[in-house]
JSON list of C-alpha atoms and ligand atoms in Angstrom, two decimals:
[
{"chain": "A", "resi": 525, "resn": "UNK", "atom": "CA", "xyz": [-42.68, 4.66, -19.63]},
{"chain": "A", "resi": 526, "resn": "UNK", "atom": "CA", "xyz": [-42.02, 2.63, -16.51]},
{"chain": "A", "resi": 527, "resn": "UNK", "atom": "CA", "xyz": [-39.35, 0.57, -18.21]},
{"chain": "A", "resi": 528, "resn": "UNK", "atom": "CA", "xyz": [-37.81, 3.71, -19.63]},
{"chain": "A", "resi": 529, "resn": "UNK", "atom": "CA", "xyz": [-37.53, 5.05, -16.09]},
{"chain": "A", "resi": 530, "resn": "UNK", "atom": "CA", "xyz": [-36.15, 1.89, -14.59]},
{"chain": "A", "resi": 531, "resn": "UNK", "atom": "CA", "xyz": [-33.52, 1.04, -17.20]},
{"chain": "A", "resi": 532, "resn": "UNK", "atom": "CA", "xyz": [-31.31, 4.08, -16.73]},
{"chain": "A", "resi": 533, "resn": "UNK", "atom": "CA", "xyz": [-31.38, 3.50, -12.96]},
{"chain": "A", "resi": 534, "resn": "UNK", "atom": "CA", "xyz": [-30.27, -0.11, -13.42]},
{"chain": "A", "resi": 535, "resn": "UNK", "atom": "CA", "xyz": [-27.59, 0.99, -15.88]},
{"chain": "A", "resi": 536, "resn": "UNK", "atom": "CA", "xyz": [-26.42, 3.67, -13.47]},
{"chain": "A", "resi": 537, "resn": "UNK", "atom": "CA", "xyz": [-26.26, 1.21, -10.58]},
{"chain": "A", "resi": 538, "resn": "UNK", "atom": "CA", "xyz": [-24.24, -1.21, -12.70]},
{"chain": "A", "resi": 539, "resn": "UNK", "atom": "CA", "xyz": [-21.78, 1.50, -13.72]},
{"chain": "A", "resi": 540, "resn": "UNK", "atom": "CA", "xyz": [-21.43, 2.70, -10.14]},
{"chain": "A", "resi": 541, "resn": "UNK", "atom": "CA", "xyz": [-20.56, -0.74, -8.84]},
{"chain": "A", "resi": 542, "resn": "UNK", "atom": "CA", "xyz": [-18.14, -1.29, -11.72]},
{"chain": "A", "resi": 543, "resn": "UNK", "atom": "CA", "xyz": [-16.59, 2.11, -11.07]},
{"chain": "A", "resi": 544, "resn": "UNK", "atom": "CA", "xyz": [-15.93, 1.16, -7.44]},
{"chain": "A", "resi": 545, "resn": "UNK", "atom": "CA", "xyz": [-13.99, -1.96, -8.35]},
{"chain": "A", "resi": 546, "resn": "UNK", "atom": "CA", "xyz": [-12.13, 0.14, -10.90]},
{"chain": "A", "resi": 547, "resn": "UNK", "atom": "CA", "xyz": [-11.50, 2.91, -8.38]},
{"chain": "A", "resi": 548, "resn": "UNK", "atom": "CA", "xyz": [-9.97, 0.48, -5.87]},
{"chain": "A", "resi": 549, "resn": "UNK", "atom": "CA", "xyz": [-7.90, -1.10, -8.65]},
{"chain": "A", "resi": 550, "resn": "UNK", "atom": "CA", "xyz": [-6.74, 2.38, -9.70]},
{"chain": "A", "resi": 551, "resn": "UNK", "atom": "CA", "xyz": [-5.83, 3.23, -6.10]},
{"chain": "A", "resi": 552, "resn": "UNK", "atom": "CA", "xyz": [-3.78, 0.02, -5.90]},
{"chain": "A", "resi": 553, "resn": "UNK", "atom": "CA", "xyz": [-2.08, 0.87, -9.20]},
{"chain": "A", "resi": 554, "resn": "UNK", "atom": "CA", "xyz": [-1.10, 4.28, -7.81]},
{"chain": "A", "resi": 555, "resn": "UNK", "atom": "CA", "xyz": [0.22, 2.70, -4.61]},
{"chain": "A", "resi": 556, "resn": "UNK", "atom": "CA", "xyz": [2.16, 0.19, -6.68]},
{"chain": "A", "resi": 557, "resn": "UNK", "atom": "CA", "xyz": [3.69, 2.93, -8.86]},
{"chain": "A", "resi": 558, "resn": "UNK", "atom": "CA", "xyz": [4.74, 4.85, -5.71]},
{"chain": "A", "resi": 559, "resn": "UNK", "atom": "CA", "xyz": [6.22, 1.66, -4.29]},
{"chain": "A", "resi": 560, "resn": "UNK", "atom": "CA", "xyz": [8.19, 0.96, -7.49]},
{"chain": "A", "resi": 561, "resn": "UNK", "atom": "CA", "xyz": [9.49, 4.54, -7.50]},
{"chain": "A", "resi": 562, "resn": "UNK", "atom": "CA", "xyz": [10.52, 4.42, -3.85]},
{"chain": "A", "resi": 563, "resn": "UNK", "atom": "CA", "xyz": [12.37, 1.14, -4.39]},
{"chain": "A", "resi": 564, "resn": "UNK", "atom": "CA", "xyz": [14.16, 2.57, -7.44]},
{"chain": "A", "resi": 565, "resn": "UNK", "atom": "CA", "xyz": [15.17, 5.71, -5.55]},
{"chain": "A", "resi": 566, "resn": "UNK", "atom": "CA", "xyz": [16.54, 3.77, -2.60]},
{"chain": "A", "resi": 567, "resn": "UNK", "atom": "CA", "xyz": [18.37, 1.35, -4.94]},
{"chain": "A", "resi": 568, "resn": "UNK", "atom": "CA", "xyz": [20.00, 4.20, -6.79]},
{"chain": "A", "resi": 569, "resn": "UNK", "atom": "CA", "xyz": [21.56, 5.70, -3.67]},
{"chain": "A", "resi": 570, "resn": "UNK", "atom": "CA", "xyz": [25.31, 5.50, -3.96]},
{"chain": "A", "resi": 571, "resn": "UNK", "atom": "CA", "xyz": [26.60, 4.03, -0.73]},
{"chain": "A", "resi": 572, "resn": "UNK", "atom": "CA", "xyz": [29.42, 6.35, 0.24]},
{"chain": "A", "resi": 573, "resn": "UNK", "atom": "CA", "xyz": [28.19, 9.73, -0.89]},
{"chain": "A", "resi": 574, "resn": "UNK", "atom": "CA", "xyz": [25.02, 9.93, 1.12]},
{"chain": "A", "resi": 575, "resn": "UNK", "atom": "CA", "xyz": [24.06, 13.17, 2.73]},
{"chain": "A", "resi": 576, "resn": "UNK", "atom": "CA", "xyz": [20.74, 14.40, 4.04]},
{"chain": "A", "resi": 577, "resn": "UNK", "atom": "CA", "xyz": [20.00, 16.37, 0.88]},
{"chain": "A", "resi": 578, "resn": "UNK", "atom": "CA", "xyz": [20.44, 13.29, -1.29]},
{"chain": "A", "resi": 579, "resn": "UNK", "atom": "CA", "xyz": [18.08, 11.35, 0.91]},
{"chain": "A", "resi": 580, "resn": "UNK", "atom": "CA", "xyz": [15.44, 14.05, 1.31]},
{"chain": "A", "resi": 581, "resn": "UNK", "atom": "CA", "xyz": [13.53, 13.18, -1.91]},
{"chain": "A", "resi": 582, "resn": "UNK", "atom": "CA", "xyz": [13.14, 9.63, -0.59]},
{"chain": "A", "resi": 583, "resn": "UNK", "atom": "CA", "xyz": [11.44, 10.94, 2.53]},
{"chain": "A", "resi": 584, "resn": "UNK", "atom": "CA", "xyz": [9.15, 12.92, 0.20]},
{"chain": "A", "resi": 585, "resn": "UNK", "atom": "CA", "xyz": [8.34, 9.84, -1.89]},
{"chain": "A", "resi": 586, "resn": "UNK", "atom": "CA", "xyz": [7.71, 7.85, 1.24]},
{"chain": "A", "resi": 587, "resn": "UNK", "atom": "CA", "xyz": [5.24, 10.48, 2.49]},
{"chain": "A", "resi": 588, "resn": "UNK", "atom": "CA", "xyz": [3.58, 10.56, -0.94]},
{"chain": "A", "resi": 589, "resn": "UNK", "atom": "CA", "xyz": [3.11, 6.80, -0.73]},
{"chain": "A", "resi": 590, "resn": "UNK", "atom": "CA", "xyz": [1.54, 7.18, 2.72]},
{"chain": "A", "resi": 591, "resn": "UNK", "atom": "CA", "xyz": [-0.87, 9.81, 1.38]},
{"chain": "A", "resi": 592, "resn": "UNK", "atom": "CA", "xyz": [-1.86, 7.54, -1.53]},
{"chain": "A", "resi": 593, "resn": "UNK", "atom": "CA", "xyz": [-2.49, 4.58, 0.79]},
{"chain": "A", "resi": 594, "resn": "UNK", "atom": "CA", "xyz": [-4.79, 6.83, 2.86]},
{"chain": "A", "resi": 595, "resn": "UNK", "atom": "CA", "xyz": [-6.58, 7.97, -0.30]},
{"chain": "A", "resi": 596, "resn": "UNK", "atom": "CA", "xyz": [-7.01, 4.32, -1.27]},
{"chain": "A", "resi": 597, "resn": "UNK", "atom": "CA", "xyz": [-8.61, 3.60, 2.11]},
{"chain": "A", "resi": 598, "resn": "UNK", "atom": "CA", "xyz": [-11.04, 6.44, 1.51]},
{"chain": "A", "resi": 599, "resn": "UNK", "atom": "CA", "xyz": [-11.91, 5.09, -1.94]},
{"chain": "A", "resi": 600, "resn": "UNK", "atom": "CA", "xyz": [-12.50, 1.61, -0.50]},
{"chain": "A", "resi": 601, "resn": "UNK", "atom": "CA", "xyz": [-14.57, 3.03, 2.34]},
{"chain": "A", "resi": 602, "resn": "UNK", "atom": "CA", "xyz": [-16.87, 4.84, -0.09]},
{"chain": "A", "resi": 603, "resn": "UNK", "atom": "CA", "xyz": [-17.09, 1.90, -2.47]},
{"chain": "A", "resi": 604, "resn": "UNK", "atom": "CA", "xyz": [-20.24, -0.12, -2.91]},
{"chain": "A", "resi": 605, "resn": "UNK", "atom": "CA", "xyz": [-19.88, -3.83, -2.09]},
{"chain": "A", "resi": 606, "resn": "UNK", "atom": "CA", "xyz": [-17.82, -5.48, -4.82]},
{"chain": "A", "resi": 607, "resn": "UNK", "atom": "CA", "xyz": [-19.25, -8.09, -7.12]},
{"chain": "A", "resi": 608, "resn": "UNK", "atom": "CA", "xyz": [-17.69, -11.55, -7.26]},
{"chain": "A", "resi": 609, "resn": "UNK", "atom": "CA", "xyz": [-16.01, -10.62, -10.57]},
{"chain": "A", "resi": 610, "resn": "UNK", "atom": "CA", "xyz": [-14.62, -7.39, -9.19]},
{"chain": "A", "resi": 611, "resn": "UNK", "atom": "CA", "xyz": [-13.28, -9.17, -6.12]},
{"chain": "A", "resi": 612, "resn": "UNK", "atom": "CA", "xyz": [-11.59, -11.80, -8.29]},
{"chain": "A", "resi": 613, "resn": "UNK", "atom": "CA", "xyz": [-10.12, -9.08, -10.50]},
{"chain": "A", "resi": 614, "resn": "UNK", "atom": "CA", "xyz": [-8.80, -7.34, -7.42]},
{"chain": "A", "resi": 615, "resn": "UNK", "atom": "CA", "xyz": [-7.16, -10.56, -6.25]},
{"chain": "A", "resi": 616, "resn": "UNK", "atom": "CA", "xyz": [-4.58, -10.56, -9.05]},
{"chain": "A", "resi": 617, "resn": "UNK", "atom": "CA", "xyz": [-3.94, -6.85, -8.55]},
{"chain": "A", "resi": 618, "resn": "UNK", "atom": "CA", "xyz": [-3.34, -7.51, -4.85]},
{"chain": "A", "resi": 619, "resn": "UNK", "atom": "CA", "xyz": [-0.91, -10.37, -5.55]},
{"chain": "A", "resi": 620, "resn": "UNK", "atom": "CA", "xyz": [0.92, -8.10, -7.95]},
{"chain": "A", "resi": 621, "resn": "UNK", "atom": "CA", "xyz": [1.05, -5.26, -5.42]},
{"chain": "A", "resi": 622, "resn": "UNK", "atom": "CA", "xyz": [2.23, -7.60, -2.66]},
{"chain": "A", "resi": 623, "resn": "UNK", "atom": "CA", "xyz": [5.10, -8.79, -4.88]},
{"chain": "A", "resi": 624, "resn": "UNK", "atom": "CA", "xyz": [6.20, -5.21, -5.49]},
{"chain": "A", "resi": 625, "resn": "UNK", "atom": "CA", "xyz": [5.85, -4.27, -1.81]},
{"chain": "A", "resi": 626, "resn": "UNK", "atom": "CA", "xyz": [8.07, -7.25, -1.00]},
{"chain": "A", "resi": 627, "resn": "UNK", "atom": "CA", "xyz": [10.75, -6.03, -3.45]},
{"chain": "A", "resi": 628, "resn": "UNK", "atom": "CA", "xyz": [10.76, -2.48, -2.15]},
{"chain": "A", "resi": 629, "resn": "UNK", "atom": "CA", "xyz": [10.77, -3.52, 1.50]},
{"chain": "A", "resi": 630, "resn": "UNK", "atom": "CA", "xyz": [13.70, -5.88, 0.82]},
{"chain": "A", "resi": 631, "resn": "UNK", "atom": "CA", "xyz": [15.53, -2.95, -0.83]},
{"chain": "A", "resi": 632, "resn": "UNK", "atom": "CA", "xyz": [14.83, -0.84, 2.26]},
{"chain": "A", "resi": 633, "resn": "UNK", "atom": "CA", "xyz": [16.11, -3.56, 4.58]},
{"chain": "A", "resi": 634, "resn": "UNK", "atom": "CA", "xyz": [19.28, -3.91, 2.51]},
{"chain": "A", "resi": 635, "resn": "UNK", "atom": "CA", "xyz": [19.79, -0.12, 2.49]},
{"chain": "A", "resi": 636, "resn": "UNK", "atom": "CA", "xyz": [19.48, 0.30, 6.25]},
{"chain": "A", "resi": 637, "resn": "UNK", "atom": "CA", "xyz": [23.28, 0.45, 6.85]},
{"chain": "A", "resi": 638, "resn": "UNK", "atom": "CA", "xyz": [23.54, 3.27, 4.29]},
{"chain": "A", "resi": 639, "resn": "UNK", "atom": "CA", "xyz": [21.01, 5.34, 6.23]},
{"chain": "A", "resi": 640, "resn": "UNK", "atom": "CA", "xyz": [22.48, 4.64, 9.65]},
{"chain": "A", "resi": 641, "resn": "UNK", "atom": "CA", "xyz": [25.34, 7.06, 9.00]},
{"chain": "A", "resi": 642, "resn": "UNK", "atom": "CA", "xyz": [22.82, 9.87, 8.68]},
{"chain": "A", "resi": 643, "resn": "UNK", "atom": "CA", "xyz": [21.57, 10.00, 12.22]},
{"chain": "A", "resi": 644, "resn": "UNK", "atom": "CA", "xyz": [18.06, 11.32, 11.70]},
{"chain": "A", "resi": 645, "resn": "UNK", "atom": "CA", "xyz": [17.23, 9.42, 8.52]},
{"chain": "A", "resi": 646, "resn": "UNK", "atom": "CA", "xyz": [16.65, 5.90, 9.85]},
{"chain": "A", "resi": 647, "resn": "UNK", "atom": "CA", "xyz": [14.23, 7.08, 12.57]},
{"chain": "A", "resi": 648, "resn": "UNK", "atom": "CA", "xyz": [12.31, 9.10, 9.96]},
{"chain": "A", "resi": 649, "resn": "UNK", "atom": "CA", "xyz": [12.04, 6.07, 7.69]},
{"chain": "A", "resi": 650, "resn": "UNK", "atom": "CA", "xyz": [11.04, 4.00, 10.71]},
{"chain": "A", "resi": 651, "resn": "UNK", "atom": "CA", "xyz": [8.22, 6.37, 11.63]},
{"chain": "A", "resi": 652, "resn": "UNK", "atom": "CA", "xyz": [7.05, 6.50, 8.03]},
{"chain": "A", "resi": 653, "resn": "UNK", "atom": "CA", "xyz": [7.01, 2.72, 7.81]},
{"chain": "A", "resi": 654, "resn": "UNK", "atom": "CA", "xyz": [4.93, 2.50, 10.97]},
{"chain": "A", "resi": 655, "resn": "UNK", "atom": "CA", "xyz": [2.46, 5.02, 9.57]},
{"chain": "A", "resi": 656, "resn": "UNK", "atom": "CA", "xyz": [2.38, 3.13, 6.25]},
{"chain": "A", "resi": 657, "resn": "UNK", "atom": "CA", "xyz": [1.76, -0.17, 8.01]},
{"chain": "A", "resi": 658, "resn": "UNK", "atom": "CA", "xyz": [-1.15, 1.33, 9.92]},
{"chain": "A", "resi": 659, "resn": "UNK", "atom": "CA", "xyz": [-2.60, 2.96, 6.79]},
{"chain": "A", "resi": 660, "resn": "UNK", "atom": "CA", "xyz": [-2.14, -0.27, 4.81]},
{"chain": "A", "resi": 661, "resn": "UNK", "atom": "CA", "xyz": [-3.95, -2.31, 7.47]},
{"chain": "A", "resi": 662, "resn": "UNK", "atom": "CA", "xyz": [-6.79, 0.21, 7.38]},
{"chain": "A", "resi": 663, "resn": "UNK", "atom": "CA", "xyz": [-6.88, 0.12, 3.56]},
{"chain": "A", "resi": 664, "resn": "UNK", "atom": "CA", "xyz": [-6.82, -3.69, 3.56]},
{"chain": "A", "resi": 665, "resn": "UNK", "atom": "CA", "xyz": [-9.63, -3.95, 6.12]},
{"chain": "A", "resi": 666, "resn": "UNK", "atom": "CA", "xyz": [-11.77, -1.54, 4.15]},
{"chain": "A", "resi": 667, "resn": "UNK", "atom": "CA", "xyz": [-11.24, -3.45, 0.90]},
{"chain": "A", "resi": 668, "resn": "UNK", "atom": "CA", "xyz": [-11.97, -6.79, 2.58]},
{"chain": "A", "resi": 669, "resn": "UNK", "atom": "CA", "xyz": [-15.21, -5.34, 4.00]},
{"chain": "A", "resi": 670, "resn": "UNK", "atom": "CA", "xyz": [-16.39, -4.74, 0.41]},
{"chain": "A", "resi": 671, "resn": "UNK", "atom": "CA", "xyz": [-15.50, -8.21, -0.84]},
{"chain": "A", "resi": 672, "resn": "UNK", "atom": "CA", "xyz": [-18.33, -10.81, -0.89]},
{"chain": "A", "resi": 673, "resn": "UNK", "atom": "CA", "xyz": [-18.41, -12.69, 2.44]},
{"chain": "A", "resi": 674, "resn": "UNK", "atom": "CA", "xyz": [-17.29, -16.04, 1.05]},
{"chain": "A", "resi": 675, "resn": "UNK", "atom": "CA", "xyz": [-14.18, -14.46, -0.49]},
{"chain": "A", "resi": 676, "resn": "UNK", "atom": "CA", "xyz": [-13.14, -12.38, 2.52]},
{"chain": "A", "resi": 677, "resn": "UNK", "atom": "CA", "xyz": [-10.83, -14.99, 4.04]},
{"chain": "A", "resi": 678, "resn": "UNK", "atom": "CA", "xyz": [-9.02, -15.36, 0.70]},
{"chain": "A", "resi": 679, "resn": "UNK", "atom": "CA", "xyz": [-8.73, -11.58, 0.36]},
{"chain": "A", "resi": 680, "resn": "UNK", "atom": "CA", "xyz": [-7.20, -11.35, 3.84]},
{"chain": "A", "resi": 681, "resn": "UNK", "atom": "CA", "xyz": [-4.80, -14.15, 2.98]},
{"chain": "A", "resi": 682, "resn": "UNK", "atom": "CA", "xyz": [-3.62, -12.30, -0.14]},
{"chain": "A", "resi": 683, "resn": "UNK", "atom": "CA", "xyz": [-2.89, -9.21, 1.93]},
{"chain": "A", "resi": 684, "resn": "UNK", "atom": "CA", "xyz": [-1.14, -11.04, 4.76]},
{"chain": "A", "resi": 685, "resn": "UNK", "atom": "CA", "xyz": [2.33, -11.07, 3.09]},
{"chain": "A", "resi": 686, "resn": "UNK", "atom": "CA", "xyz": [2.20, -7.26, 2.94]},
{"chain": "A", "resi": 687, "resn": "UNK", "atom": "CA", "xyz": [1.59, -7.08, 6.68]},
{"chain": "A", "resi": 688, "resn": "UNK", "atom": "CA", "xyz": [4.34, -9.65, 7.33]},
{"chain": "A", "resi": 689, "resn": "UNK", "atom": "CA", "xyz": [6.71, -7.62, 5.15]},
{"chain": "A", "resi": 690, "resn": "UNK", "atom": "CA", "xyz": [6.00, -4.45, 7.11]},
{"chain": "A", "resi": 691, "resn": "UNK", "atom": "CA", "xyz": [6.68, -6.29, 10.37]},
{"chain": "A", "resi": 692, "resn": "UNK", "atom": "CA", "xyz": [9.98, -7.49, 8.94]},
{"chain": "A", "resi": 693, "resn": "UNK", "atom": "CA", "xyz": [11.18, -4.09, 7.73]},
{"chain": "A", "resi": 694, "resn": "UNK", "atom": "CA", "xyz": [9.98, -2.33, 10.89]},
{"chain": "A", "resi": 695, "resn": "UNK", "atom": "CA", "xyz": [11.92, -4.83, 13.00]},
{"chain": "A", "resi": 696, "resn": "UNK", "atom": "CA", "xyz": [15.01, -4.02, 10.91]},
{"chain": "A", "resi": 697, "resn": "UNK", "atom": "CA", "xyz": [14.60, -0.26, 11.42]},
{"chain": "A", "resi": 698, "resn": "UNK", "atom": "CA", "xyz": [13.50, -0.47, 15.04]},
{"chain": "A", "resi": 699, "resn": "UNK", "atom": "CA", "xyz": [15.78, 1.51, 17.31]},
{"chain": "A", "resi": 700, "resn": "UNK", "atom": "CA", "xyz": [17.24, -1.00, 19.70]},
{"chain": "A", "resi": 701, "resn": "UNK", "atom": "CA", "xyz": [16.85, 0.31, 23.21]},
{"chain": "A", "resi": 702, "resn": "UNK", "atom": "CA", "xyz": [19.12, -1.57, 25.53]},
{"chain": "B", "resi": 2148, "resn": "LIG", "atom": "C1", "xyz": [9.76, -11.29, 0.62]},
{"chain": "B", "resi": 2148, "resn": "LIG", "atom": "O1", "xyz": [9.40, -12.57, 0.15]},
{"chain": "B", "resi": 2148, "resn": "LIG", "atom": "C2", "xyz": [10.27, -13.62, 0.56]},
{"chain": "B", "resi": 2148, "resn": "LIG", "atom": "C3", "xyz": [9.82, -14.89, -0.15]},
{"chain": "B", "resi": 2148, "resn": "LIG", "atom": "O2", "xyz": [8.50, -15.15, 0.13]},
{"chain": "B", "resi": 2148, "resn": "LIG", "atom": "C4", "xyz": [10.23, -13.73, 2.08]},
{"chain": "B", "resi": 2148, "resn": "LIG", "atom": "O3", "xyz": [11.09, -14.75, 2.52]},
{"chain": "B", "resi": 2148, "resn": "LIG", "atom": "C5", "xyz": [10.63, -12.40, 2.68]},
{"chain": "B", "resi": 2148, "resn": "LIG", "atom": "O4", "xyz": [10.50, -12.47, 4.09]},
{"chain": "B", "resi": 2148, "resn": "LIG", "atom": "C6", "xyz": [9.77, -11.28, 2.15]},
{"chain": "B", "resi": 2148, "resn": "LIG", "atom": "N1", "xyz": [10.31, -10.03, 2.65]},
{"chain": "B", "resi": 2148, "resn": "LIG", "atom": "C7", "xyz": [9.55, -8.98, 2.97]},
{"chain": "B", "resi": 2148, "resn": "LIG", "atom": "C8", "xyz": [10.25, -7.77, 3.50]},
{"chain": "B", "resi": 2148, "resn": "LIG", "atom": "O5", "xyz": [8.35, -8.97, 2.83]}
]
């Protein structure tokens, strides 16, 4: 009787913890998919024919990415502490995400001259990037907080290139005030 009562609770606890690692992984997969899509959209812009209407969907995708990063932070915040295995599983997902973020941010840096002709577009992208950097830092901190203590420094290290990338792209889009 006692065992019968305890077992389901243990099983439930195990599933819950597993589900949290999975939920954070799923959030990262969504963020990655958004990032891939944004990079593809920016790449596909034909240089000379840009007008605001052509670029509008990109602003929408960029805002969608921001929303998904914020959702990810919420998921991480609500997550139970991750097990060692979950944290290690998340490491490869993070490396993968960082590689994609790098690609998309490089595409954005390369596309900056295309956007400059459309006066309002670069500042909009700039503001979005700042908001995304802030949301990403928040997401990263919340994930790291759930990683076992002895793996936290490694987790931070894996996320650092994403932060560096944001700094790079934001510097490129920064309005130079003389
Ligand atoms: C992308 O990665 C390369 C190689 O590590 C690095 O030199 C570059 O600064 C990164 N760019 C961005 C925007 O993160």
